[in-house]
């Protein structure tokens, strides 16, 4: 096809701009009027940075790409603007003005007046200067509270939308398979049901705010060999189907998600960006997804540069486009001139471009970007004088009291009490020795996709933009009558031990030691956790374990606090520490949450989304192991964790009793029912997390010993009780059978009501009868809990 212009200027309002027509009709008319170059232009983004003085955005020069001539591109249109707020520090109001002016320029430059779709990172909040830094997804998982995560995402989405951002690149649905992987902090945990329910809630919140959520990374990224970033994935089809894919399946079926990002990795030799069976066959034809598939940054170029499945940029573009990738991010590389030349040479059918551009334009139409009355002025700038940019500076607050309150609630619910010999809550100690590298580090609570750590290090002259109280500050506020002596003892990942002497001296002179250990988030080896920061073993970074052991030797009670991006083996502390408090990069309100748990002002509510290993080696392992993956007589290695998935202690006590199995027999298309009574027998309010696990003792293929199929947070006042009944569809026992289809098999099963994967409270044997039954993506995905207050 040539680039001959065929657009008709009549009527005055073109069909594609007229909201009275249905969206497909509008999009079809627009596609028919576009030249090949104009269509291709909608299929890529350009990485830009907003102007610090409110001028137009400028292309960002990334080390992996050649410079982009934005002026030359705009005449045929532009599909996306990549991270205008998240590339360099910019005042939010001036960034919004910069984006506005850029959109006006883009609209004016192309024949059809099509704006670009702007996207940003939002994994732990809007990743821009001055925005609330929420806890990382691993903390979301620790809350076991989808509704709270939904509210948080709604707030994040509202901040994005009011500044003119249309798409957020979150959440991550990868299931942890090896805790050595650097991006564990970005995941929700090691269980697919927990990951699916929490991320589905996040997506619902973001989409409710009018922002396009993006599932990532589809699929298998977290299963890379040895936990190495981008390394090949060797899992079989059943592991992929039963562990990796269920969160994505749940999100597509239940959340209203409108975009999916392919993974970087290859599985059994097929890169995700080139996997048509995954991106088209499963995602679209089976699950019915109708949104856009976007490339992970540089992922299409990697087909040529890293995977070696494409001989040049044109072949990389053709391969990804055919597989089902619609948009190249972060900037134009393969979907520009290489793709156009391949089409002109007859190597790529133009129909593939038409397929992708229809999806892109349909999404823009859904967002109102094609409407004749579309207003480029974002909600935050409407009704404001835009002629004086400097007067706008400081007028938009992205870290409001409401945001901070939400960040605080998530952080508080995510703190996990792993061990307690009765030392906690602390009873007004006269002298506290606060020791460890995290004691006075304000950014210790942030993950690698927080703006201060993701972008901030390139701009050391710019203040952080948000308040980040250190643990020392939080403890002083929490214990105003205590003398608090601070000694760092060591750095996070250094090898120097000269600080041990002062740390040990401070510990010996104190009533209690609070040791502050953990990670430093960073990127590509510049941290101990984060993208490209993989580790060989799960020993604490640097000399932190040696410091911890030296403190344990003092005889002073040692309370371990961890602020980290992954679980670590803690050596002697598992048996000798007075208490262990785990938090996973809990965000800007994280240290007050930890301090509140130490004092008893807050009840510990978090539960582990990942197991904590007893030893630093033996990876990969998760609780989702078959019998031979657990301790046994045929191996001398014991992979039993120090603290299992779902573990978390409380300051009160819960009694589980009066188990009934009202329906202990059901057809393979039926439903089981059981119930029990839960009592808070302690002297304070508490929240128990009831976890329902399925155990299938005999199946046609090897199964995990157990797997989570439901959970429920149950808050109870001291002395209060409730009756909890749960209806369990037989569908929840389904797995991928020998023929590759998901099946519910007849036979005896067990339902375990547990406080964690290692702490079964009640168990009921049940029977599924009738024929083996095949199920698909329309199966029931959840049990149904009913809670009835009862006599305490």
PDB file of C-alpha atoms in Angstrom, residues 12 27 43 70 218 283 292-293 374 510 559 590 653 661 681 712 759 782:
ATOM      1  CA  UNK A  12     -17.278  18.822   9.306  1.00  0.00           C
ATOM      2  CA  UNK A  27     -12.222   3.224  14.411  1.00  0.00           C
ATOM      3  CA  UNK A  43       2.139   1.590  17.220  1.00  0.00           C
ATOM      4  CA  UNK A  70      10.539  14.147  17.701  1.00  0.00           C
ATOM      5  CA  UNK A 218       3.128 -12.197  30.512  1.00  0.00           C
ATOM      6  CA  UNK A 283      -4.857 -14.410  25.730  1.00  0.00           C
ATOM      7  CA  UNK A 292      -3.684  -3.884  23.743  1.00  0.00           C
ATOM      8  CA  UNK A 293      -0.486  -5.871  24.175  1.00  0.00           C
ATOM      9  CA  UNK A 374     -11.700  16.133  23.688  1.00  0.00           C
ATOM     10  CA  UNK A 510      20.733  -1.236  76.830  1.00  0.00           C
ATOM     11  CA  UNK A 559      14.455  -7.580  68.460  1.00  0.00           C
ATOM     12  CA  UNK A 590       6.733   2.217  56.980  1.00  0.00           C
ATOM     13  CA  UNK A 653      -4.834 -15.565  70.748  1.00  0.00           C
ATOM     14  CA  UNK A 661     -18.549 -30.707  57.234  1.00  0.00           C
ATOM     15  CA  UNK A 681      -9.468 -15.674  73.482  1.00  0.00           C
ATOM     16  CA  UNK A 712     -10.381 -14.402  54.723  1.00  0.00           C
ATOM     17  CA  UNK A 759       0.031 -24.464  60.701  1.00  0.00           C
ATOM     18  CA  UNK A 782     -13.207 -18.605  44.487  1.00  0.00           C
TER      19      UNK A 782
END
